[in-house]
Amino acid sequence: MRRGGRDPMPGTYQTTFGDVELLRDLDRQDGWVLSKEGVPQSYVDLQDPTYLDFEYVRLMADVIDLLPEGPLGCVHVGGGACTIPRYIAATRPGSRHIVVEPDARLVDLVREQLDLKSVPKLKVRVAGGREGTAGLWDESADLFVLDAFTAATMPVELATLEYMADIGRVLRPGGTLLVNMADGKGLAFARRLAATVRERFRHVALMAEPGILRGRRFGNLILAASAQPLPIELLGRRAAGGLTQARLVEGDALTRFLGGAAPIHDGEAVLAPVPPPAVFG
């Protein structure tokens, strides 16, 4: 039971951009899944926010754990159930969070059913990713998490070089960008988005399960980027030693992965990949 004394109510809820389902995890008493159109969007454990069920979220947490000690100033574009803000609040007390989420009714649902008020120093701005980012102060964030999807598709306007420049403006000189993207056979979108990030940030690393990196199946890939060097050796060990046994690609290996892919610019007719129906059953 959550701190407020009332358990969440599983069911289907109407939000600004369509219905979502709130599902109980039958294996964990306080675990909840937020799903849209059959696609799991977020997982939270209300009593243990350090428990991360989704494999790609664990990879993101690996990066966060290796950032300099102490509280962080964080921006999160894409709210969902606020899994990462909850994790950081538990592991780095005193951190501040600005969550940018366009779906006002989803925000209300997470507040009411998933105890969002329990996360200290968290503010939600109901806005689109670009609009919300444009309103942030220069050099105000240590960590910028870009994890925005419509169902299972990333909005292309959040994948352009022009938007990466605005993210770079918001990050402090030693700040870190984390991007969650999804792709499948051929990895054409992943290559272009990675090229876009590397055009703006000097140091970039890509992490994913080997099967995803080879384009054998659709799944999530994580980009970490910064103007300053990343803790590549430690991060590589963590990624390989986790349950996903992910690979880390950087430097010359990342150049080979990109294969000459060009950055994405505003106005380009680029299609973000849509997962095959079998991915989510």
PDB file of C-alpha atoms in Angstrom:
ATOM      1  CA  MET A   1       0.000   0.000   0.000  1.00  0.00           C
ATOM      2  CA  ARG A   2       1.313   3.439  -0.868  1.00  0.00           C
ATOM      3  CA  ARG A   3       2.113   6.150   1.654  1.00  0.00           C
ATOM      4  CA  GLY A   4      -1.212   7.919   1.143  1.00  0.00           C
ATOM      5  CA  GLY A   5      -2.968   4.807   2.418  1.00  0.00           C
ATOM      6  CA  ARG A   6      -4.920   3.959  -0.749  1.00  0.00           C
ATOM      7  CA  ASP A   7      -3.774   1.468  -3.340  1.00  0.00           C
ATOM      8  CA  PRO A   8      -3.870   2.400  -7.037  1.00  0.00           C
ATOM      9  CA  MET A   9      -6.882   1.185  -8.963  1.00  0.00           C
ATOM     10  CA  PRO A  10      -6.020  -0.967 -11.975  1.00  0.00           C
ATOM     11  CA  GLY A  11      -8.020  -0.257 -15.087  1.00  0.00           C
ATOM     12  CA  THR A  12      -8.268   1.786 -18.260  1.00  0.00           C
ATOM     13  CA  TYR A  13      -8.038   5.566 -17.989  1.00  0.00           C
ATOM     14  CA  GLN A  14      -8.685   8.252 -20.573  1.00  0.00           C
ATOM     15  CA  THR A  15      -5.871  10.753 -21.072  1.00  0.00           C
ATOM     16  CA  THR A  16      -5.421  13.730 -23.379  1.00  0.00           C
ATOM     17  CA  PHE A  17      -3.902  11.592 -26.128  1.00  0.00           C
ATOM     18  CA  GLY A  18      -5.798   8.342 -25.735  1.00  0.00           C
ATOM     19  CA  ASP A  19      -6.496   5.578 -23.258  1.00  0.00           C
ATOM     20  CA  VAL A  20      -3.846   4.066 -21.005  1.00  0.00           C
ATOM     21  CA  GLU A  21      -3.979   0.972 -18.843  1.00  0.00           C
ATOM     22  CA  LEU A  22      -2.744   0.760 -15.286  1.00  0.00           C
ATOM     23  CA  LEU A  23      -1.793  -2.846 -14.534  1.00  0.00           C
ATOM     24  CA  ARG A  24      -0.630  -4.475 -11.318  1.00  0.00           C
ATOM     25  CA  ASP A  25       2.534  -6.582 -11.380  1.00  0.00           C
ATOM     26  CA  LEU A  26       1.405  -9.952 -10.056  1.00  0.00           C
ATOM     27  CA  ASP A  27       4.983 -10.787  -9.015  1.00  0.00           C
ATOM     28  CA  ARG A  28       5.622  -7.655  -6.929  1.00  0.00           C
ATOM     29  CA  GLN A  29       3.110  -6.310  -4.434  1.00  0.00           C
ATOM     30  CA  ASP A  30       3.831  -2.645  -5.152  1.00  0.00           C
ATOM     31  CA  GLY A  31       4.793  -2.923  -8.834  1.00  0.00           C
ATOM     32  CA  TRP A  32       2.686  -1.158 -11.471  1.00  0.00           C
ATOM     33  CA  VAL A  33       2.854  -0.940 -15.259  1.00  0.00           C
ATOM     34  CA  LEU A  34       1.530   1.961 -17.299  1.00  0.00           C
ATOM     35  CA  SER A  35       0.657   0.768 -20.811  1.00  0.00           C
ATOM     36  CA  LYS A  36      -0.708   2.466 -23.930  1.00  0.00           C
ATOM     37  CA  GLU A  37      -2.041   0.694 -27.012  1.00  0.00           C
ATOM     38  CA  GLY A  38      -0.598  -2.535 -25.659  1.00  0.00           C
ATOM     39  CA  VAL A  39       2.885  -1.019 -25.305  1.00  0.00           C
ATOM     40  CA  PRO A  40       4.365  -0.878 -21.777  1.00  0.00           C
ATOM     41  CA  GLN A  41       5.345   2.760 -21.150  1.00  0.00           C
ATOM     42  CA  SER A  42       6.545   2.803 -17.543  1.00  0.00           C
ATOM     43  CA  TYR A  43       7.097   0.534 -14.578  1.00  0.00           C
ATOM     44  CA  VAL A  44       7.268   1.714 -10.970  1.00  0.00           C
ATOM     45  CA  ASP A  45       7.515   0.004  -7.623  1.00  0.00           C
ATOM     46  CA  LEU A  46       5.861   2.414  -5.198  1.00  0.00           C
ATOM     47  CA  GLN A  47       7.756   1.118  -2.179  1.00  0.00           C
ATOM     48  CA  ASP A  48      11.107   0.498  -3.847  1.00  0.00           C
ATOM     49  CA  PRO A  49      11.846   3.102  -6.563  1.00  0.00           C
ATOM     50  CA  THR A  50      15.325   1.616  -7.020  1.00  0.00           C
ATOM     51  CA  TYR A  51      13.760  -1.514  -8.525  1.00  0.00           C
ATOM     52  CA  LEU A  52      13.885  -1.063 -12.303  1.00  0.00           C
ATOM     53  CA  ASP A  53      12.004  -3.671 -14.267  1.00  0.00           C
ATOM     54  CA  PHE A  54      12.689  -2.513 -17.831  1.00  0.00           C
ATOM     55  CA  GLU A  55      16.121  -3.465 -19.110  1.00  0.00           C
ATOM     56  CA  TYR A  56      16.801  -0.203 -20.949  1.00  0.00           C
ATOM     57  CA  VAL A  57      15.962   1.794 -17.805  1.00  0.00           C
ATOM     58  CA  ARG A  58      18.647  -0.154 -15.942  1.00  0.00           C
ATOM     59  CA  LEU A  59      21.158   0.933 -18.574  1.00  0.00           C
ATOM     60  CA  MET A  60      20.134   4.538 -18.039  1.00  0.00           C
ATOM     61  CA  ALA A  61      20.527   4.075 -14.298  1.00  0.00           C
ATOM     62  CA  ASP A  62      24.046   2.720 -14.847  1.00  0.00           C
ATOM     63  CA  VAL A  63      25.003   6.025 -16.447  1.00  0.00           C
ATOM     64  CA  ILE A  64      23.335   8.044 -13.688  1.00  0.00           C
ATOM     65  CA  ASP A  65      25.065   6.041 -10.962  1.00  0.00           C
ATOM     66  CA  LEU A  66      28.466   6.920 -12.447  1.00  0.00           C
ATOM     67  CA  LEU A  67      27.884  10.680 -12.535  1.00  0.00           C
ATOM     68  CA  PRO A  68      29.733  12.748  -9.900  1.00  0.00           C
ATOM     69  CA  GLU A  69      28.383  12.204  -6.401  1.00  0.00           C
ATOM     70  CA  GLY A  70      25.713  14.407  -4.899  1.00  0.00           C
ATOM     71  CA  PRO A  71      22.329  15.842  -5.875  1.00  0.00           C
ATOM     72  CA  LEU A  72      21.590  16.504  -9.538  1.00  0.00           C
ATOM     73  CA  GLY A  73      19.613  19.122 -11.388  1.00  0.00           C
ATOM     74  CA  CYS A  74      17.562  17.043 -13.822  1.00  0.00           C
ATOM     75  CA  VAL A  75      15.312  17.619 -16.797  1.00  0.00           C
ATOM     76  CA  HIS A  76      13.131  14.769 -18.054  1.00  0.00           C
ATOM     77  CA  VAL A  77      11.375  15.122 -21.409  1.00  0.00           C
ATOM     78  CA  GLY A  78       8.695  12.458 -21.411  1.00  0.00           C
ATOM     79  CA  GLY A  79       7.029  11.843 -18.083  1.00  0.00           C
ATOM     80  CA  GLY A  80       5.171   8.556 -18.026  1.00  0.00           C
ATOM     81  CA  ALA A  81       5.106   7.315 -14.444  1.00  0.00           C
ATOM     82  CA  CYS A  82       8.362   9.195 -13.668  1.00  0.00           C
ATOM     83  CA  THR A  83      10.454   6.083 -13.081  1.00  0.00           C
ATOM     84  CA  ILE A  84      13.836   7.813 -13.443  1.00  0.00           C
ATOM     85  CA  PRO A  85      12.960  10.812 -11.246  1.00  0.00           C
ATOM     86  CA  ARG A  86      11.833   8.396  -8.524  1.00  0.00           C
ATOM     87  CA  TYR A  87      15.078   6.440  -8.865  1.00  0.00           C
ATOM     88  CA  ILE A  88      17.246   9.543  -8.629  1.00  0.00           C
ATOM     89  CA  ALA A  89      15.262  10.901  -5.696  1.00  0.00           C
ATOM     90  CA  ALA A  90      15.963   7.643  -3.838  1.00  0.00           C
ATOM     91  CA  THR A  91      19.643   7.309  -4.773  1.00  0.00           C
ATOM     92  CA  ARG A  92      20.617  10.993  -4.772  1.00  0.00           C
ATOM     93  CA  PRO A  93      18.547  12.828  -2.139  1.00  0.00           C
ATOM     94  CA  GLY A  94      18.260  16.541  -2.722  1.00  0.00           C
ATOM     95  CA  SER A  95      18.111  16.266  -6.523  1.00  0.00           C
ATOM     96  CA  ARG A  96      15.750  18.603  -8.377  1.00  0.00           C
ATOM     97  CA  HIS A  97      13.556  17.520 -11.278  1.00  0.00           C
ATOM     98  CA  ILE A  98      11.686  19.285 -14.048  1.00  0.00           C
ATOM     99  CA  VAL A  99       9.483  16.869 -15.985  1.00  0.00           C
ATOM    100  CA  VAL A 100       8.170  18.001 -19.371  1.00  0.00           C
ATOM    101  CA  GLU A 101       5.074  16.039 -20.388  1.00  0.00           C
ATOM    102  CA  PRO A 102       2.413  17.154 -22.912  1.00  0.00           C
ATOM    103  CA  ASP A 103      -0.420  14.966 -21.590  1.00  0.00           C
ATOM    104  CA  ALA A 104      -2.066  16.857 -18.716  1.00  0.00           C
ATOM    105  CA  ARG A 105      -4.531  14.090 -17.931  1.00  0.00           C
ATOM    106  CA  LEU A 106      -1.736  11.518 -17.786  1.00  0.00           C
ATOM    107  CA  VAL A 107       0.047  13.738 -15.273  1.00  0.00           C
ATOM    108  CA  ASP A 108      -3.141  13.877 -13.177  1.00  0.00           C
ATOM    109  CA  LEU A 109      -3.467  10.093 -13.354  1.00  0.00           C
ATOM    110  CA  VAL A 110       0.108   9.531 -12.162  1.00  0.00           C
ATOM    111  CA  ARG A 111      -0.391  12.055  -9.351  1.00  0.00           C
ATOM    112  CA  GLU A 112      -3.593  10.428  -8.169  1.00  0.00           C
ATOM    113  CA  GLN A 113      -2.855   6.753  -8.674  1.00  0.00           C
ATOM    114  CA  LEU A 114       0.935   6.438  -8.506  1.00  0.00           C
ATOM    115  CA  ASP A 115       1.781   8.810  -5.663  1.00  0.00           C
ATOM    116  CA  LEU A 116       3.763  11.327  -7.706  1.00  0.00           C
ATOM    117  CA  LYS A 117       3.617  13.798  -4.817  1.00  0.00           C
ATOM    118  CA  SER A 118       5.927  11.480  -2.872  1.00  0.00           C
ATOM    119  CA  VAL A 119       8.826  12.465  -5.169  1.00  0.00           C
ATOM    120  CA  PRO A 120      10.541  15.476  -3.570  1.00  0.00           C
ATOM    121  CA  LYS A 121      11.582  18.554  -5.547  1.00  0.00           C
ATOM    122  CA  LEU A 122       9.739  17.490  -8.695  1.00  0.00           C
ATOM    123  CA  LYS A 123       7.884  19.948 -10.900  1.00  0.00           C
ATOM    124  CA  VAL A 124       5.870  19.033 -13.975  1.00  0.00           C
ATOM    125  CA  ARG A 125       5.492  21.355 -16.931  1.00  0.00           C
ATOM    126  CA  VAL A 126       2.643  20.383 -19.228  1.00  0.00           C
ATOM    127  CA  ALA A 127       4.151  21.113 -22.636  1.00  0.00           C
ATOM    128  CA  GLY A 128       5.622  19.481 -25.695  1.00  0.00           C
ATOM    129  CA  GLY A 129       9.282  18.562 -25.561  1.00  0.00           C
ATOM    130  CA  ARG A 130      10.578  21.420 -27.670  1.00  0.00           C
ATOM    131  CA  GLU A 131       8.326  24.015 -26.101  1.00  0.00           C
ATOM    132  CA  GLY A 132       9.184  22.865 -22.599  1.00  0.00           C
ATOM    133  CA  THR A 133      12.918  22.796 -23.295  1.00  0.00           C
ATOM    134  CA  ALA A 134      12.874  26.261 -24.866  1.00  0.00           C
ATOM    135  CA  GLY A 135      11.573  27.658 -21.568  1.00  0.00           C
ATOM    136  CA  LEU A 136      14.461  26.314 -19.472  1.00  0.00           C
ATOM    137  CA  TRP A 137      17.402  28.399 -18.269  1.00  0.00           C
ATOM    138  CA  ASP A 138      20.822  28.152 -19.901  1.00  0.00           C
ATOM    139  CA  GLU A 139      23.280  25.811 -18.144  1.00  0.00           C
ATOM    140  CA  SER A 140      20.695  24.793 -15.549  1.00  0.00           C
ATOM    141  CA  ALA A 141      20.845  20.968 -15.699  1.00  0.00           C
ATOM    142  CA  ASP A 142      23.395  18.309 -14.795  1.00  0.00           C
ATOM    143  CA  LEU A 143      21.315  15.591 -16.470  1.00  0.00           C
ATOM    144  CA  PHE A 144      18.886  15.741 -19.378  1.00  0.00           C
ATOM    145  CA  VAL A 145      16.825  12.594 -19.980  1.00  0.00           C
ATOM    146  CA  LEU A 146      15.055  12.355 -23.349  1.00  0.00           C
ATOM    147  CA  ASP A 147      12.597   9.475 -23.168  1.00  0.00           C
ATOM    148  CA  ALA A 148       9.579  10.593 -25.151  1.00  0.00           C
ATOM    149  CA  PHE A 149       7.391   8.248 -27.141  1.00  0.00           C
ATOM    150  CA  THR A 150       3.949   8.249 -28.676  1.00  0.00           C
ATOM    151  CA  ALA A 151       3.045   4.628 -27.980  1.00  0.00           C
ATOM    152  CA  ALA A 152       6.302   3.019 -29.222  1.00  0.00           C
ATOM    153  CA  THR A 153       7.390   5.741 -31.659  1.00  0.00           C
ATOM    154  CA  MET A 154       9.751   8.618 -30.885  1.00  0.00           C
ATOM    155  CA  PRO A 155       8.583  12.035 -32.137  1.00  0.00           C
ATOM    156  CA  VAL A 156      11.016  12.996 -34.904  1.00  0.00           C
ATOM    157  CA  GLU A 157      10.981  16.667 -33.864  1.00  0.00           C
ATOM    158  CA  LEU A 158      12.846  15.547 -30.741  1.00  0.00           C
ATOM    159  CA  ALA A 159      15.542  13.813 -32.801  1.00  0.00           C
ATOM    160  CA  THR A 160      16.914  16.762 -34.779  1.00  0.00           C
ATOM    161  CA  LEU A 161      20.197  18.615 -34.590  1.00  0.00           C
ATOM    162  CA  GLU A 162      18.382  21.846 -33.841  1.00  0.00           C
ATOM    163  CA  TYR A 163      16.745  20.287 -30.787  1.00  0.00           C
ATOM    164  CA  MET A 164      20.047  18.777 -29.647  1.00  0.00           C
ATOM    165  CA  ALA A 165      21.518  22.283 -29.768  1.00  0.00           C
ATOM    166  CA  ASP A 166      18.792  23.484 -27.409  1.00  0.00           C
ATOM    167  CA  ILE A 167      19.466  20.583 -25.056  1.00  0.00           C
ATOM    168  CA  GLY A 168      23.145  21.525 -25.141  1.00  0.00           C
ATOM    169  CA  ARG A 169      22.184  25.054 -24.138  1.00  0.00           C
ATOM    170  CA  VAL A 170      20.298  23.779 -21.078  1.00  0.00           C
ATOM    171  CA  LEU A 171      23.042  21.422 -19.903  1.00  0.00           C
ATOM    172  CA  ARG A 172      25.885  22.650 -17.740  1.00  0.00           C
ATOM    173  CA  PRO A 173      29.387  22.301 -19.271  1.00  0.00           C
ATOM    174  CA  GLY A 174      29.892  18.916 -17.595  1.00  0.00           C
ATOM    175  CA  GLY A 175      26.275  17.809 -17.990  1.00  0.00           C
ATOM    176  CA  THR A 176      25.097  14.518 -19.469  1.00  0.00           C
ATOM    177  CA  LEU A 177      22.380  13.721 -21.994  1.00  0.00           C
ATOM    178  CA  LEU A 178      20.609  10.367 -21.949  1.00  0.00           C
ATOM    179  CA  VAL A 179      18.432   9.383 -24.915  1.00  0.00           C
ATOM    180  CA  ASN A 180      16.173   6.356 -25.129  1.00  0.00           C
ATOM    181  CA  MET A 181      15.397   5.361 -28.709  1.00  0.00           C
ATOM    182  CA  ALA A 182      13.972   2.257 -30.346  1.00  0.00           C
ATOM    183  CA  ASP A 183      14.741   0.636 -33.667  1.00  0.00           C
ATOM    184  CA  GLY A 184      14.853  -2.685 -35.462  1.00  0.00           C
ATOM    185  CA  LYS A 185      16.142  -4.254 -38.670  1.00  0.00           C
ATOM    186  CA  GLY A 186      18.799  -2.121 -40.320  1.00  0.00           C
ATOM    187  CA  LEU A 187      18.880   0.412 -37.453  1.00  0.00           C
ATOM    188  CA  ALA A 188      18.607   3.290 -39.951  1.00  0.00           C
ATOM    189  CA  PHE A 189      16.891   5.625 -37.493  1.00  0.00           C
ATOM    190  CA  ALA A 190      19.224   4.712 -34.623  1.00  0.00           C
ATOM    191  CA  ARG A 191      22.264   5.449 -36.797  1.00  0.00           C
ATOM    192  CA  ARG A 192      20.913   8.831 -37.841  1.00  0.00           C
ATOM    193  CA  LEU A 193      19.909   9.814 -34.315  1.00  0.00           C
ATOM    194  CA  ALA A 194      23.308   8.740 -32.968  1.00  0.00           C
ATOM    195  CA  ALA A 195      24.964  10.812 -35.714  1.00  0.00           C
ATOM    196  CA  THR A 196      22.777  13.759 -34.722  1.00  0.00           C
ATOM    197  CA  VAL A 197      23.791  13.532 -31.071  1.00  0.00           C
ATOM    198  CA  ARG A 198      27.465  13.132 -31.938  1.00  0.00           C
ATOM    199  CA  GLU A 199      27.317  16.208 -34.152  1.00  0.00           C
ATOM    200  CA  ARG A 200      26.430  18.270 -31.065  1.00  0.00           C
ATOM    201  CA  PHE A 201      28.257  16.439 -28.253  1.00  0.00           C
ATOM    202  CA  ARG A 202      31.919  15.509 -28.366  1.00  0.00           C
ATOM    203  CA  HIS A 203      31.692  12.347 -26.267  1.00  0.00           C
ATOM    204  CA  VAL A 204      28.996   9.777 -27.102  1.00  0.00           C
ATOM    205  CA  ALA A 205      28.423   6.150 -26.153  1.00  0.00           C
ATOM    206  CA  LEU A 206      25.721   3.774 -27.380  1.00  0.00           C
ATOM    207  CA  MET A 207      24.425   0.848 -25.312  1.00  0.00           C
ATOM    208  CA  ALA A 208      22.074  -1.989 -26.177  1.00  0.00           C
ATOM    209  CA  GLU A 209      21.715  -5.735 -26.077  1.00  0.00           C
ATOM    210  CA  PRO A 210      23.838  -7.465 -28.747  1.00  0.00           C
ATOM    211  CA  GLY A 211      20.811  -8.739 -30.660  1.00  0.00           C
ATOM    212  CA  ILE A 212      19.388  -5.242 -30.928  1.00  0.00           C
ATOM    213  CA  LEU A 213      22.749  -3.750 -31.929  1.00  0.00           C
ATOM    214  CA  ARG A 214      22.984  -6.272 -34.745  1.00  0.00           C
ATOM    215  CA  GLY A 215      19.493  -5.363 -35.942  1.00  0.00           C
ATOM    216  CA  ARG A 216      18.192  -8.860 -35.274  1.00  0.00           C
ATOM    217  CA  ARG A 217      15.221  -7.678 -33.248  1.00  0.00           C
ATOM    218  CA  PHE A 218      13.379  -4.496 -32.390  1.00  0.00           C
ATOM    219  CA  GLY A 219      14.280  -2.920 -29.074  1.00  0.00           C
ATOM    220  CA  ASN A 220      15.645   0.000 -27.095  1.00  0.00           C
ATOM    221  CA  LEU A 221      19.063   1.597 -27.470  1.00  0.00           C
ATOM    222  CA  ILE A 222      20.500   4.139 -25.051  1.00  0.00           C
ATOM    223  CA  LEU A 223      22.734   7.053 -25.988  1.00  0.00           C
ATOM    224  CA  ALA A 224      24.852   8.831 -23.385  1.00  0.00           C
ATOM    225  CA  ALA A 225      26.491  12.087 -24.434  1.00  0.00           C
ATOM    226  CA  SER A 226      28.450  14.925 -22.899  1.00  0.00           C
ATOM    227  CA  ALA A 227      30.869  17.713 -23.722  1.00  0.00           C
ATOM    228  CA  GLN A 228      33.198  16.055 -21.205  1.00  0.00           C
ATOM    229  CA  PRO A 229      34.604  12.490 -21.273  1.00  0.00           C
ATOM    230  CA  LEU A 230      32.247   9.743 -20.152  1.00  0.00           C
ATOM    231  CA  PRO A 231      33.347   6.998 -17.710  1.00  0.00           C
ATOM    232  CA  ILE A 232      33.601   4.550 -20.600  1.00  0.00           C
ATOM    233  CA  GLU A 233      35.496   1.728 -18.884  1.00  0.00           C
ATOM    234  CA  LEU A 234      33.260   1.610 -15.807  1.00  0.00           C
ATOM    235  CA  LEU A 235      30.129   2.011 -17.886  1.00  0.00           C
ATOM    236  CA  GLY A 236      31.160  -0.789 -20.215  1.00  0.00           C
ATOM    237  CA  ARG A 237      31.686  -3.121 -17.259  1.00  0.00           C
ATOM    238  CA  ARG A 238      28.321  -2.268 -15.772  1.00  0.00           C
ATOM    239  CA  ALA A 239      26.489  -2.723 -19.044  1.00  0.00           C
ATOM    240  CA  ALA A 240      28.139  -6.082 -19.737  1.00  0.00           C
ATOM    241  CA  GLY A 241      27.704  -7.294 -16.172  1.00  0.00           C
ATOM    242  CA  GLY A 242      24.001  -6.556 -15.888  1.00  0.00           C
ATOM    243  CA  LEU A 243      21.086  -8.821 -16.650  1.00  0.00           C
ATOM    244  CA  THR A 244      20.972  -7.530 -20.225  1.00  0.00           C
ATOM    245  CA  GLN A 245      24.715  -8.141 -20.834  1.00  0.00           C
ATOM    246  CA  ALA A 246      24.604  -5.078 -23.075  1.00  0.00           C
ATOM    247  CA  ARG A 247      27.393  -3.895 -25.324  1.00  0.00           C
ATOM    248  CA  LEU A 248      28.837  -0.386 -25.236  1.00  0.00           C
ATOM    249  CA  VAL A 249      29.925   1.208 -28.508  1.00  0.00           C
ATOM    250  CA  GLU A 250      32.010   4.388 -28.655  1.00  0.00           C
ATOM    251  CA  GLY A 251      34.951   5.990 -30.432  1.00  0.00           C
ATOM    252  CA  ASP A 252      36.005   4.293 -33.677  1.00  0.00           C
ATOM    253  CA  ALA A 253      33.479   1.504 -33.139  1.00  0.00           C
ATOM    254  CA  LEU A 254      30.690   4.080 -32.991  1.00  0.00           C
ATOM    255  CA  THR A 255      31.986   5.662 -36.197  1.00  0.00           C
ATOM    256  CA  ARG A 256      31.753   2.260 -37.883  1.00  0.00           C
ATOM    257  CA  PHE A 257      28.254   1.762 -36.472  1.00  0.00           C
ATOM    258  CA  LEU A 258      27.124   5.086 -37.933  1.00  0.00           C
ATOM    259  CA  GLY A 259      28.317   4.032 -41.382  1.00  0.00           C
ATOM    260  CA  GLY A 260      28.244   7.601 -42.695  1.00  0.00           C
ATOM    261  CA  ALA A 261      24.700   8.312 -41.481  1.00  0.00           C
ATOM    262  CA  ALA A 262      23.776  11.992 -41.649  1.00  0.00           C
ATOM    263  CA  PRO A 263      22.338  14.021 -38.759  1.00  0.00           C
ATOM    264  CA  ILE A 264      18.611  14.724 -38.805  1.00  0.00           C
ATOM    265  CA  HIS A 265      17.541  18.341 -39.353  1.00  0.00           C
ATOM    266  CA  ASP A 266      14.258  20.131 -38.746  1.00  0.00           C
ATOM    267  CA  GLY A 267      11.872  19.740 -41.664  1.00  0.00           C
ATOM    268  CA  GLU A 268      13.293  16.469 -42.975  1.00  0.00           C
ATOM    269  CA  ALA A 269      10.818  13.764 -43.897  1.00  0.00           C
ATOM    270  CA  VAL A 270      12.175  11.148 -41.509  1.00  0.00           C
ATOM    271  CA  LEU A 271      10.006   8.304 -40.253  1.00  0.00           C
ATOM    272  CA  ALA A 272      10.628   6.959 -36.786  1.00  0.00           C
ATOM    273  CA  PRO A 273      10.441   3.151 -36.734  1.00  0.00           C
ATOM    274  CA  VAL A 274       7.291   1.395 -35.621  1.00  0.00           C
ATOM    275  CA  PRO A 275       7.712  -1.940 -33.830  1.00  0.00           C
ATOM    276  CA  PRO A 276       6.361  -5.089 -35.472  1.00  0.00           C
ATOM    277  CA  PRO A 277       3.092  -6.242 -33.843  1.00  0.00           C
ATOM    278  CA  ALA A 278       4.759  -9.350 -32.415  1.00  0.00           C
ATOM    279  CA  VAL A 279       7.141  -7.274 -30.242  1.00  0.00           C
ATOM    280  CA  PHE A 280       4.478  -6.608 -27.627  1.00  0.00           C
ATOM    281  CA  GLY A 281       2.418  -9.691 -28.233  1.00  0.00           C
TER     282      GLY A 281
END
